[in-house]
């Protein structure tokens, strides 16, 4: 009697349906897996046999074949174990109990309990989108999958519990669909706590509002890291769709917390010793890297000049396209990487180039070698580049008016984001940073004064075409931050955007 049941495996964020076929044939008794199963899948044999025995199922003394179709696809991970165990149970029973519209994901332990699996959220999404009526998952994955509507989801503790359900000995209720409630990031640093640095805080506001990349170059102790750490406090809350995107990535990595769903924008700050694979993703299982873990949030690279050159160069494509493609001998995956990059660096080895208080002790050659660590193509992908000076004595002494709080700045950021979302809804993008050059030419309007000023800057500074369009996008965000709705980009918007293309060497 041939038994068939359904499951799936993941490669990247994409699920592939796997049909589990089981049959008993003549030959030496034993359990044999075929269908290009990797070692981790092969090692499931003893767990399956022991779990079935604890559930009161004694396998027949036959040669039992478990085929995982399609045969030409390598089967990885532990998500197939529950489907294999149930197929062997049905074969032993000699009766089909499971419907073709049921799908199973789960890893078994030796005592018959179900362990959580990586990627439960994208797997259940796949099941819903492909017409399955019921999905069965480990109870440990319940929190992350109950946000999915349109399919009945059952969370189980043990294999025996599921067998009792199919034999009518026990009733189970599907999970109630959870309501999404966004949350705001709470940080130790508020904008009101940062002394001075009005220009830098304005740039952070623009970066948060439009998703723009920012380079903070400045002397040691000027507050670059402090500024970057306060940025999460002004970020807008996640939408439901954004939360699902981010949670899917973290689910694949097995990094979802006890809440089961990411509700605040991620803020990743890898150390400068990170490898290219750690930053971009890859490895044996082709898992996401830091740039994908920061999707829809912040990727903060402190001491940018100390990062490995190959690690930084690998950021070129994702910073431009919002996705990162990983190709290895073991497969090919594409991960989302729509991040706001905030980078901080010193302008020279001693750090005091451009300082008004400390003389720079570096030679021209040392400065040139240090700055060459950051290639032109990488710098060209940073929308704003500013110099962060030392805080003035008057500001430290509290002789200046108090700064705005993060809550006040966040209100403007949220309003600007809402304007962008409404404006670009038909294009399927959320922020001005995502606009392509073609969309900028067809969708954005510049006044005659703005066009003239931009042309003059293009000739004077010999800007690249990429920098030209980035200036327009930053100017559009500056216009969106105004209290009133602004249709046309004006000269003052371009003028402000131009002031944010200064580096330490221009001082």
GROMACS .gro file of C-alpha atoms in nm:
model
  507
    1UNK     CA    1   0.000   0.000   0.000
    2UNK     CA    2   0.156   0.327  -0.113
    3UNK     CA    3   0.109   0.617   0.129
    4UNK     CA    4   0.167   0.982   0.033
    5UNK     CA    5   0.177   1.291   0.255
    6UNK     CA    6   0.291   1.650   0.209
    7UNK     CA    7   0.567   1.865   0.355
    8UNK     CA    8   0.818   2.125   0.230
    9UNK     CA    9   1.174   2.243   0.273
   10UNK     CA   10   1.334   2.585   0.246
   11UNK     CA   11   1.615   2.723   0.038
   12UNK     CA   12   1.659   3.081   0.141
   13UNK     CA   13   1.309   3.221   0.191
   14UNK     CA   14   1.156   3.004  -0.081
   15UNK     CA   15   0.970   2.686   0.010
   16UNK     CA   16   0.977   2.379  -0.212
   17UNK     CA   17   0.696   2.120  -0.181
   18UNK     CA   18   0.813   1.771  -0.089
   19UNK     CA   19   0.593   1.464  -0.127
   20UNK     CA   20   0.671   1.186   0.119
   21UNK     CA   21   0.598   0.842  -0.028
   22UNK     CA   22   0.615   0.528   0.187
   23UNK     CA   23   0.572   0.164   0.086
   24UNK     CA   24   0.662  -0.180   0.218
   25UNK     CA   25   0.848  -0.411  -0.020
   26UNK     CA   26   1.018  -0.751  -0.012
   27UNK     CA   27   1.365  -0.761   0.128
   28UNK     CA   28   1.561  -0.741   0.449
   29UNK     CA   29   1.359  -0.553   0.714
   30UNK     CA   30   1.470  -0.197   0.767
   31UNK     CA   31   1.394   0.167   0.702
   32UNK     CA   32   1.552   0.313   0.390
   33UNK     CA   33   1.541   0.676   0.273
   34UNK     CA   34   1.576   0.757  -0.095
   35UNK     CA   35   1.540   1.084  -0.284
   36UNK     CA   36   1.870   1.268  -0.230
   37UNK     CA   37   1.833   1.312   0.147
   38UNK     CA   38   2.128   1.479   0.321
   39UNK     CA   39   2.287   1.333   0.634
   40UNK     CA   40   2.065   1.534   0.874
   41UNK     CA   41   1.755   1.382   0.712
   42UNK     CA   42   1.907   1.030   0.717
   43UNK     CA   43   1.975   1.062   1.089
   44UNK     CA   44   1.602   1.105   1.153
   45UNK     CA   45   1.546   0.728   1.125
   46UNK     CA   46   1.605   0.643   1.489
   47UNK     CA   47   1.405   0.942   1.612
   48UNK     CA   48   1.110   0.841   1.393
   49UNK     CA   49   1.121   0.473   1.497
   50UNK     CA   50   1.146   0.558   1.868
   51UNK     CA   51   0.873   0.825   1.853
   52UNK     CA   52   0.634   0.587   1.678
   53UNK     CA   53   0.707   0.316   1.935
   54UNK     CA   54   0.627   0.556   2.222
   55UNK     CA   55   0.298   0.638   2.044
   56UNK     CA   56   0.213   0.265   2.037
   57UNK     CA   57   0.300   0.209   1.671
   58UNK     CA   58   0.510  -0.099   1.588
   59UNK     CA   59   0.645  -0.090   1.235
   60UNK     CA   60   0.596  -0.405   1.024
   61UNK     CA   61   0.892  -0.637   0.972
   62UNK     CA   62   0.936  -0.533   0.610
   63UNK     CA   63   1.174  -0.337   0.399
   64UNK     CA   64   1.020   0.010   0.430
   65UNK     CA   65   1.105   0.260   0.158
   66UNK     CA   66   1.063   0.632   0.223
   67UNK     CA   67   1.092   0.830  -0.100
   68UNK     CA   68   1.124   1.208  -0.093
   69UNK     CA   69   1.007   1.358  -0.421
   70UNK     CA   70   1.120   1.530  -0.638
   71UNK     CA   71   1.420   1.299  -0.652
   72UNK     CA   72   1.660   1.548  -0.811
   73UNK     CA   73   1.632   1.806  -0.529
   74UNK     CA   74   1.861   1.776  -0.229
   75UNK     CA   75   1.654   1.750   0.090
   76UNK     CA   76   1.789   1.950   0.383
   77UNK     CA   77   1.673   2.036   0.731
   78UNK     CA   78   1.445   1.859   0.978
   79UNK     CA   79   1.103   1.981   0.864
   80UNK     CA   80   1.016   1.649   0.691
   81UNK     CA   81   1.032   1.422   0.998
   82UNK     CA   82   0.671   1.465   1.107
   83UNK     CA   83   0.535   1.386   0.758
   84UNK     CA   84   0.759   1.078   0.734
   85UNK     CA   85   0.648   0.947   1.073
   86UNK     CA   86   0.279   0.991   0.990
   87UNK     CA   87   0.322   0.818   0.655
   88UNK     CA   88   0.483   0.518   0.828
   89UNK     CA   89   0.196   0.515   1.080
   90UNK     CA   90  -0.063   0.505   0.802
   91UNK     CA   91   0.126   0.225   0.628
   92UNK     CA   92   0.129   0.025   0.952
   93UNK     CA   93  -0.241   0.099   1.005
   94UNK     CA   94  -0.321  -0.006   0.648
   95UNK     CA   95  -0.566   0.281   0.612
   96UNK     CA   96  -0.548   0.637   0.477
   97UNK     CA   97  -0.646   0.889   0.746
   98UNK     CA   98  -0.478   1.207   0.628
   99UNK     CA   99  -0.626   1.434   0.360
  100UNK     CA  100  -0.431   1.556   0.059
  101UNK     CA  101  -0.494   1.914   0.175
  102UNK     CA  102  -0.302   1.856   0.503
  103UNK     CA  103   0.067   1.952   0.529
  104UNK     CA  104   0.317   1.881   0.808
  105UNK     CA  105   0.631   2.050   0.940
  106UNK     CA  106   0.822   1.931   1.243
  107UNK     CA  107   1.129   1.769   1.393
  108UNK     CA  108   1.096   1.474   1.630
  109UNK     CA  109   1.287   1.411   1.951
  110UNK     CA  110   1.360   1.067   2.093
  111UNK     CA  111   1.071   1.095   2.340
  112UNK     CA  112   0.815   1.169   2.066
  113UNK     CA  113   0.794   1.541   2.130
  114UNK     CA  114   0.796   1.789   1.844
  115UNK     CA  115   1.083   2.035   1.829
  116UNK     CA  116   1.061   2.374   1.664
  117UNK     CA  117   1.186   2.411   1.309
  118UNK     CA  118   1.354   2.702   1.137
  119UNK     CA  119   1.143   2.886   0.884
  120UNK     CA  120   0.799   2.785   1.014
  121UNK     CA  121   0.656   3.124   0.913
  122UNK     CA  122   0.752   3.108   0.541
  123UNK     CA  123   0.653   2.739   0.533
  124UNK     CA  124   0.301   2.812   0.659
  125UNK     CA  125   0.276   3.105   0.416
  126UNK     CA  126   0.367   2.865   0.137
  127UNK     CA  127   0.103   2.617   0.254
  128UNK     CA  128  -0.169   2.883   0.253
  129UNK     CA  129  -0.070   3.024  -0.086
  130UNK     CA  130  -0.071   2.676  -0.243
  131UNK     CA  131  -0.419   2.579  -0.134
  132UNK     CA  132  -0.358   2.358   0.169
  133UNK     CA  133  -0.645   2.363   0.415
  134UNK     CA  134  -0.462   2.260   0.733
  135UNK     CA  135  -0.102   2.298   0.849
  136UNK     CA  136   0.042   2.108   1.146
  137UNK     CA  137   0.345   2.256   1.326
  138UNK     CA  138   0.528   2.212   1.659
  139UNK     CA  139   0.379   2.405   1.951
  140UNK     CA  140   0.710   2.589   1.988
  141UNK     CA  141   0.644   2.757   1.651
  142UNK     CA  142   0.287   2.861   1.740
  143UNK     CA  143   0.366   3.224   1.827
  144UNK     CA  144   0.530   3.301   1.495
  145UNK     CA  145   0.273   3.132   1.267
  146UNK     CA  146  -0.053   3.241   1.426
  147UNK     CA  147  -0.028   3.575   1.248
  148UNK     CA  148  -0.103   3.393   0.919
  149UNK     CA  149  -0.469   3.403   0.818
  150UNK     CA  150  -0.647   3.194   0.552
  151UNK     CA  151  -0.539   2.848   0.671
  152UNK     CA  152  -0.614   2.633   0.977
  153UNK     CA  153  -0.296   2.594   1.182
  154UNK     CA  154  -0.263   2.325   1.450
  155UNK     CA  155   0.019   2.342   1.705
  156UNK     CA  156   0.120   2.011   1.862
  157UNK     CA  157   0.338   1.895   2.147
  158UNK     CA  158   0.385   1.527   2.054
  159UNK     CA  159   0.349   1.283   1.767
  160UNK     CA  160   0.111   1.072   1.975
  161UNK     CA  161  -0.119   1.373   2.016
  162UNK     CA  162  -0.147   1.402   1.638
  163UNK     CA  163  -0.209   1.031   1.587
  164UNK     CA  164  -0.491   1.046   1.847
  165UNK     CA  165  -0.638   1.340   1.654
  166UNK     CA  166  -0.651   1.151   1.326
  167UNK     CA  167  -0.798   0.841   1.492
  168UNK     CA  168  -1.070   1.048   1.662
  169UNK     CA  169  -0.944   0.990   2.016
  170UNK     CA  170  -0.866   1.355   2.072
  171UNK     CA  171  -0.998   1.685   1.940
  172UNK     CA  172  -0.777   1.977   1.848
  173UNK     CA  173  -0.862   2.339   1.780
  174UNK     CA  174  -0.679   2.553   1.525
  175UNK     CA  175  -0.484   2.853   1.646
  176UNK     CA  176  -0.674   3.180   1.662
  177UNK     CA  177  -0.532   3.436   1.420
  178UNK     CA  178  -0.329   3.691   1.615
  179UNK     CA  179  -0.382   4.062   1.575
  180UNK     CA  180  -0.072   4.260   1.480
  181UNK     CA  181   0.017   4.538   1.724
  182UNK     CA  182   0.322   4.749   1.629
  183UNK     CA  183   0.571   4.864   1.888
  184UNK     CA  184   0.823   5.147   1.902
  185UNK     CA  185   1.193   5.101   1.968
  186UNK     CA  186   1.298   5.220   2.311
  187UNK     CA  187   1.658   5.337   2.338
  188UNK     CA  188   1.870   5.464   2.623
  189UNK     CA  189   1.949   5.780   2.427
  190UNK     CA  190   1.689   6.040   2.336
  191UNK     CA  191   1.750   6.317   2.085
  192UNK     CA  192   1.695   6.565   2.366
  193UNK     CA  193   1.994   6.414   2.553
  194UNK     CA  194   2.239   6.484   2.270
  195UNK     CA  195   2.421   6.813   2.317
  196UNK     CA  196   2.462   7.021   2.002
  197UNK     CA  197   2.515   6.849   1.662
  198UNK     CA  198   2.209   7.010   1.503
  199UNK     CA  199   2.326   6.928   1.151
  200UNK     CA  200   2.393   6.562   1.231
  201UNK     CA  201   2.055   6.523   1.401
  202UNK     CA  202   1.885   6.683   1.102
  203UNK     CA  203   2.059   6.431   0.874
  204UNK     CA  204   1.945   6.144   1.095
  205UNK     CA  205   1.588   6.275   1.070
  206UNK     CA  206   1.612   6.283   0.690
  207UNK     CA  207   1.767   5.936   0.687
  208UNK     CA  208   1.485   5.797   0.901
  209UNK     CA  209   1.216   5.969   0.695
  210UNK     CA  210   1.339   5.867   0.350
  211UNK     CA  211   1.549   5.558   0.419
  212UNK     CA  212   1.868   5.735   0.306
  213UNK     CA  213   2.222   5.614   0.373
  214UNK     CA  214   2.443   5.842   0.584
  215UNK     CA  215   2.816   5.870   0.652
  216UNK     CA  216   2.923   6.047   0.972
  217UNK     CA  217   3.288   6.147   0.949
  218UNK     CA  218   3.438   6.327   1.246
  219UNK     CA  219   3.691   6.353   1.522
  220UNK     CA  220   3.702   6.111   1.817
  221UNK     CA  221   3.456   6.203   2.091
  222UNK     CA  222   3.232   6.415   1.869
  223UNK     CA  223   2.939   6.180   1.934
  224UNK     CA  224   2.912   5.981   1.610
  225UNK     CA  225   2.828   5.652   1.782
  226UNK     CA  226   2.593   5.827   2.025
  227UNK     CA  227   2.407   5.988   1.736
  228UNK     CA  228   2.372   5.657   1.555
  229UNK     CA  229   2.249   5.479   1.870
  230UNK     CA  230   1.971   5.736   1.908
  231UNK     CA  231   1.840   5.687   1.553
  232UNK     CA  232   1.608   5.394   1.641
  233UNK     CA  233   1.416   5.627   1.875
  234UNK     CA  234   1.282   5.830   1.579
  235UNK     CA  235   1.204   5.542   1.341
  236UNK     CA  236   0.837   5.494   1.247
  237UNK     CA  237   0.656   5.178   1.367
  238UNK     CA  238   0.652   4.874   1.142
  239UNK     CA  239   0.351   4.804   0.925
  240UNK     CA  240   0.207   4.452   0.934
  241UNK     CA  241   0.357   4.371   0.594
  242UNK     CA  242   0.702   4.495   0.699
  243UNK     CA  243   0.682   4.296   1.024
  244UNK     CA  244   0.603   3.978   0.828
  245UNK     CA  245   0.895   4.040   0.589
  246UNK     CA  246   1.142   4.083   0.875
  247UNK     CA  247   0.999   3.798   1.083
  248UNK     CA  248   1.030   3.563   0.786
  249UNK     CA  249   1.404   3.634   0.766
  250UNK     CA  250   1.453   3.584   1.141
  251UNK     CA  251   1.240   3.267   1.130
  252UNK     CA  252   1.472   3.114   0.869
  253UNK     CA  253   1.767   3.193   1.098
  254UNK     CA  254   1.591   3.055   1.407
  255UNK     CA  255   1.628   3.396   1.573
  256UNK     CA  256   1.268   3.484   1.658
  257UNK     CA  257   1.227   3.569   2.025
  258UNK     CA  258   0.953   3.456   2.266
  259UNK     CA  259   0.703   3.701   2.114
  260UNK     CA  260   0.721   3.511   1.787
  261UNK     CA  261   0.704   3.819   1.565
  262UNK     CA  262   0.938   4.112   1.511
  263UNK     CA  263   0.747   4.426   1.608
  264UNK     CA  264   1.024   4.689   1.605
  265UNK     CA  265   1.260   4.786   1.327
  266UNK     CA  266   1.584   4.588   1.348
  267UNK     CA  267   1.905   4.775   1.424
  268UNK     CA  268   2.217   4.570   1.357
  269UNK     CA  269   2.568   4.687   1.449
  270UNK     CA  270   2.826   4.421   1.351
  271UNK     CA  271   3.186   4.455   1.469
  272UNK     CA  272   3.441   4.567   1.212
  273UNK     CA  273   3.611   4.225   1.223
  274UNK     CA  274   3.308   4.062   1.057
  275UNK     CA  275   3.374   3.858   0.742
  276UNK     CA  276   3.217   3.914   0.403
  277UNK     CA  277   2.997   3.606   0.455
  278UNK     CA  278   2.885   3.731   0.796
  279UNK     CA  279   2.782   4.062   0.644
  280UNK     CA  280   2.628   3.936   0.320
  281UNK     CA  281   2.515   3.585   0.416
  282UNK     CA  282   2.600   3.239   0.290
  283UNK     CA  283   2.775   2.949   0.458
  284UNK     CA  284   2.671   2.583   0.433
  285UNK     CA  285   2.299   2.653   0.479
  286UNK     CA  286   2.298   2.981   0.280
  287UNK     CA  287   2.159   3.175   0.577
  288UNK     CA  288   2.100   3.554   0.572
  289UNK     CA  289   2.380   3.789   0.678
  290UNK     CA  290   2.372   4.109   0.879
  291UNK     CA  291   2.251   4.320   0.587
  292UNK     CA  292   1.939   4.103   0.550
  293UNK     CA  293   1.884   4.087   0.926
  294UNK     CA  294   1.869   4.467   0.912
  295UNK     CA  295   1.600   4.464   0.640
  296UNK     CA  296   1.355   4.758   0.682
  297UNK     CA  297   1.575   4.886   0.963
  298UNK     CA  298   1.923   5.018   1.039
  299UNK     CA  299   2.264   4.871   0.959
  300UNK     CA  300   2.522   5.065   1.162
  301UNK     CA  301   2.887   5.021   1.067
  302UNK     CA  302   3.105   5.195   1.323
  303UNK     CA  303   3.471   5.255   1.236
  304UNK     CA  304   3.390   5.202   0.869
  305UNK     CA  305   3.753   5.236   0.763
  306UNK     CA  306   3.848   4.935   0.976
  307UNK     CA  307   3.614   4.692   0.800
  308UNK     CA  308   3.767   4.445   0.558
  309UNK     CA  309   3.772   4.576   0.203
  310UNK     CA  310   3.603   4.266   0.057
  311UNK     CA  311   3.324   4.290   0.318
  312UNK     CA  312   3.248   4.651   0.226
  313UNK     CA  313   3.266   4.593  -0.149
  314UNK     CA  314   3.008   4.318  -0.123
  315UNK     CA  315   2.757   4.582  -0.007
  316UNK     CA  316   2.755   4.756  -0.347
  317UNK     CA  317   2.474   4.555  -0.504
  318UNK     CA  318   2.235   4.539  -0.204
  319UNK     CA  319   2.271   4.912  -0.131
  320UNK     CA  320   2.166   4.983  -0.488
  321UNK     CA  321   1.897   4.719  -0.546
  322UNK     CA  322   1.763   4.640  -0.198
  323UNK     CA  323   1.828   4.265  -0.239
  324UNK     CA  324   2.136   4.046  -0.208
  325UNK     CA  325   2.201   3.741  -0.424
  326UNK     CA  326   2.409   3.456  -0.280
  327UNK     CA  327   2.536   3.195  -0.525
  328UNK     CA  328   2.730   2.895  -0.399
  329UNK     CA  329   2.790   2.538  -0.513
  330UNK     CA  330   2.511   2.431  -0.276
  331UNK     CA  331   2.250   2.664  -0.425
  332UNK     CA  332   2.132   3.010  -0.520
  333UNK     CA  333   1.921   3.231  -0.293
  334UNK     CA  334   1.799   3.590  -0.290
  335UNK     CA  335   1.737   3.774   0.036
  336UNK     CA  336   1.578   4.118   0.085
  337UNK     CA  337   1.821   4.386   0.203
  338UNK     CA  338   1.634   4.716   0.203
  339UNK     CA  339   1.839   4.883   0.476
  340UNK     CA  340   1.929   5.230   0.589
  341UNK     CA  341   2.307   5.228   0.623
  342UNK     CA  342   2.453   5.456   0.889
  343UNK     CA  343   2.832   5.455   0.887
  344UNK     CA  344   3.080   5.633   1.114
  345UNK     CA  345   3.449   5.685   1.052
  346UNK     CA  346   3.744   5.899   1.144
  347UNK     CA  347   3.877   6.125   0.868
  348UNK     CA  348   4.239   6.010   0.916
  349UNK     CA  349   4.448   5.767   1.126
  350UNK     CA  350   4.486   6.009   1.418
  351UNK     CA  351   4.124   6.120   1.378
  352UNK     CA  352   4.177   6.497   1.399
  353UNK     CA  353   4.174   6.604   1.034
  354UNK     CA  354   3.934   6.899   1.018
  355UNK     CA  355   3.939   6.957   1.395
  356UNK     CA  356   3.938   7.314   1.529
  357UNK     CA  357   4.084   7.210   1.863
  358UNK     CA  358   4.347   6.944   1.791
  359UNK     CA  359   4.608   6.947   1.514
  360UNK     CA  360   4.621   6.651   1.277
  361UNK     CA  361   4.954   6.464   1.308
  362UNK     CA  362   4.912   6.249   0.995
  363UNK     CA  363   5.114   6.293   0.678
  364UNK     CA  364   4.943   6.343   0.344
  365UNK     CA  365   5.040   5.992   0.245
  366UNK     CA  366   4.890   5.841   0.561
  367UNK     CA  367   4.567   6.036   0.509
  368UNK     CA  368   4.545   5.927   0.146
  369UNK     CA  369   4.604   5.558   0.233
  370UNK     CA  370   4.347   5.571   0.513
  371UNK     CA  371   4.079   5.730   0.296
  372UNK     CA  372   4.147   5.487   0.010
  373UNK     CA  373   4.012   5.211   0.233
  374UNK     CA  374   3.669   5.339   0.132
  375UNK     CA  375   3.632   5.298  -0.242
  376UNK     CA  376   3.465   5.558  -0.461
  377UNK     CA  377   3.174   5.326  -0.555
  378UNK     CA  378   3.093   5.268  -0.187
  379UNK     CA  379   3.104   5.638  -0.101
  380UNK     CA  380   2.892   5.714  -0.406
  381UNK     CA  381   2.615   5.495  -0.261
  382UNK     CA  382   2.594   5.703   0.057
  383UNK     CA  383   2.322   5.965   0.007
  384UNK     CA  384   2.453   6.203   0.272
  385UNK     CA  385   2.813   6.254   0.388
  386UNK     CA  386   2.878   6.506   0.663
  387UNK     CA  387   3.156   6.609   0.898
  388UNK     CA  388   3.073   6.590   1.270
  389UNK     CA  389   3.275   6.856   1.460
  390UNK     CA  390   3.352   6.875   1.830
  391UNK     CA  391   3.079   7.008   2.056
  392UNK     CA  392   3.130   7.375   2.145
  393UNK     CA  393   3.195   7.481   2.504
  394UNK     CA  394   2.876   7.692   2.513
  395UNK     CA  395   2.670   7.386   2.426
  396UNK     CA  396   2.841   7.170   2.688
  397UNK     CA  397   2.777   7.438   2.950
  398UNK     CA  398   2.405   7.436   2.872
  399UNK     CA  399   2.399   7.786   2.727
  400UNK     CA  400   2.193   7.683   2.424
  401UNK     CA  401   1.816   7.615   2.403
  402UNK     CA  402   1.708   7.256   2.481
  403UNK     CA  403   1.688   7.020   2.184
  404UNK     CA  404   1.377   6.850   2.051
  405UNK     CA  405   1.287   6.511   2.194
  406UNK     CA  406   1.283   6.193   1.987
  407UNK     CA  407   0.904   6.182   2.012
  408UNK     CA  408   0.873   6.524   1.847
  409UNK     CA  409   1.110   6.429   1.565
  410UNK     CA  410   0.937   6.093   1.518
  411UNK     CA  411   0.606   6.268   1.450
  412UNK     CA  412   0.760   6.446   1.150
  413UNK     CA  413   0.923   6.124   1.032
  414UNK     CA  414   0.593   5.934   1.048
  415UNK     CA  415   0.413   6.211   0.860
  416UNK     CA  416   0.682   6.212   0.589
  417UNK     CA  417   0.664   5.832   0.558
  418UNK     CA  418   0.287   5.845   0.522
  419UNK     CA  419   0.320   6.098   0.239
  420UNK     CA  420   0.569   5.874   0.061
  421UNK     CA  421   0.357   5.564   0.108
  422UNK     CA  422   0.054   5.734  -0.045
  423UNK     CA  423   0.253   5.889  -0.330
  424UNK     CA  424   0.440   5.572  -0.430
  425UNK     CA  425   0.166   5.317  -0.362
  426UNK     CA  426   0.122   5.245  -0.733
  427UNK     CA  427   0.498   5.184  -0.769
  428UNK     CA  428   0.509   4.933  -0.483
  429UNK     CA  429   0.776   5.119  -0.285
  430UNK     CA  430   0.769   5.275   0.061
  431UNK     CA  431   1.043   5.540   0.071
  432UNK     CA  432   1.208   5.795  -0.156
  433UNK     CA  433   1.538   5.608  -0.131
  434UNK     CA  434   1.389   5.319  -0.332
  435UNK     CA  435   1.314   5.537  -0.636
  436UNK     CA  436   1.499   5.444  -0.955
  437UNK     CA  437   1.649   5.704  -1.187
  438UNK     CA  438   1.372   5.642  -1.438
  439UNK     CA  439   1.105   5.692  -1.172
  440UNK     CA  440   1.274   6.013  -1.058
  441UNK     CA  441   1.265   6.155  -1.411
  442UNK     CA  442   0.900   6.062  -1.463
  443UNK     CA  443   0.754   6.117  -1.115
  444UNK     CA  444   0.936   6.411  -0.950
  445UNK     CA  445   0.894   6.778  -1.036
  446UNK     CA  446   1.170   7.035  -0.982
  447UNK     CA  447   1.122   7.410  -1.000
  448UNK     CA  448   1.335   7.606  -1.248
  449UNK     CA  449   1.548   7.742  -0.962
  450UNK     CA  450   1.605   7.392  -0.826
  451UNK     CA  451   1.707   7.262  -1.168
  452UNK     CA  452   1.950   7.550  -1.219
  453UNK     CA  453   2.114   7.502  -0.879
  454UNK     CA  454   2.144   7.127  -0.935
  455UNK     CA  455   2.306   7.178  -1.275
  456UNK     CA  456   2.558   7.421  -1.128
  457UNK     CA  457   2.648   7.175  -0.851
  458UNK     CA  458   2.683   6.892  -1.102
  459UNK     CA  459   2.940   7.089  -1.303
  460UNK     CA  460   3.127   7.239  -1.006
  461UNK     CA  461   3.164   6.920  -0.804
  462UNK     CA  462   3.174   6.683  -1.105
  463UNK     CA  463   2.911   6.460  -0.946
  464UNK     CA  464   2.832   6.117  -1.087
  465UNK     CA  465   2.489   6.039  -1.228
  466UNK     CA  466   2.420   5.829  -0.918
  467UNK     CA  467   2.502   6.123  -0.688
  468UNK     CA  468   2.285   6.350  -0.902
  469UNK     CA  469   1.977   6.134  -0.852
  470UNK     CA  470   2.055   6.079  -0.482
  471UNK     CA  471   2.054   6.454  -0.428
  472UNK     CA  472   1.708   6.475  -0.582
  473UNK     CA  473   1.580   6.194  -0.360
  474UNK     CA  474   1.719   6.357  -0.046
  475UNK     CA  475   1.563   6.689  -0.152
  476UNK     CA  476   1.228   6.514  -0.199
  477UNK     CA  477   1.248   6.381   0.157
  478UNK     CA  478   1.338   6.726   0.290
  479UNK     CA  479   1.023   6.857   0.119
  480UNK     CA  480   0.818   6.574   0.271
  481UNK     CA  481   0.933   6.675   0.621
  482UNK     CA  482   0.775   7.018   0.590
  483UNK     CA  483   0.451   7.082   0.774
  484UNK     CA  484   0.256   7.140   0.452
  485UNK     CA  485   0.225   6.915   0.149
  486UNK     CA  486   0.489   7.015  -0.110
  487UNK     CA  487   0.438   6.898  -0.468
  488UNK     CA  488   0.740   7.054  -0.639
  489UNK     CA  489   1.098   7.029  -0.518
  490UNK     CA  490   1.216   7.386  -0.464
  491UNK     CA  491   1.557   7.551  -0.468
  492UNK     CA  492   1.586   7.553  -0.088
  493UNK     CA  493   1.533   7.175  -0.077
  494UNK     CA  494   1.817   7.119  -0.325
  495UNK     CA  495   2.037   7.369  -0.142
  496UNK     CA  496   1.994   7.184   0.187
  497UNK     CA  497   2.057   6.847   0.023
  498UNK     CA  498   2.381   6.983  -0.124
  499UNK     CA  499   2.510   7.081   0.220
  500UNK     CA  500   2.494   6.715   0.320
  501UNK     CA  501   2.751   6.604   0.061
  502UNK     CA  502   3.048   6.740   0.260
  503UNK     CA  503   3.322   6.519   0.401
  504UNK     CA  504   3.612   6.596   0.628
  505UNK     CA  505   3.840   6.662   0.332
  506UNK     CA  506   3.619   6.948   0.217
  507UNK     CA  507   3.675   7.136   0.543
   0.00000   0.00000   0.00000
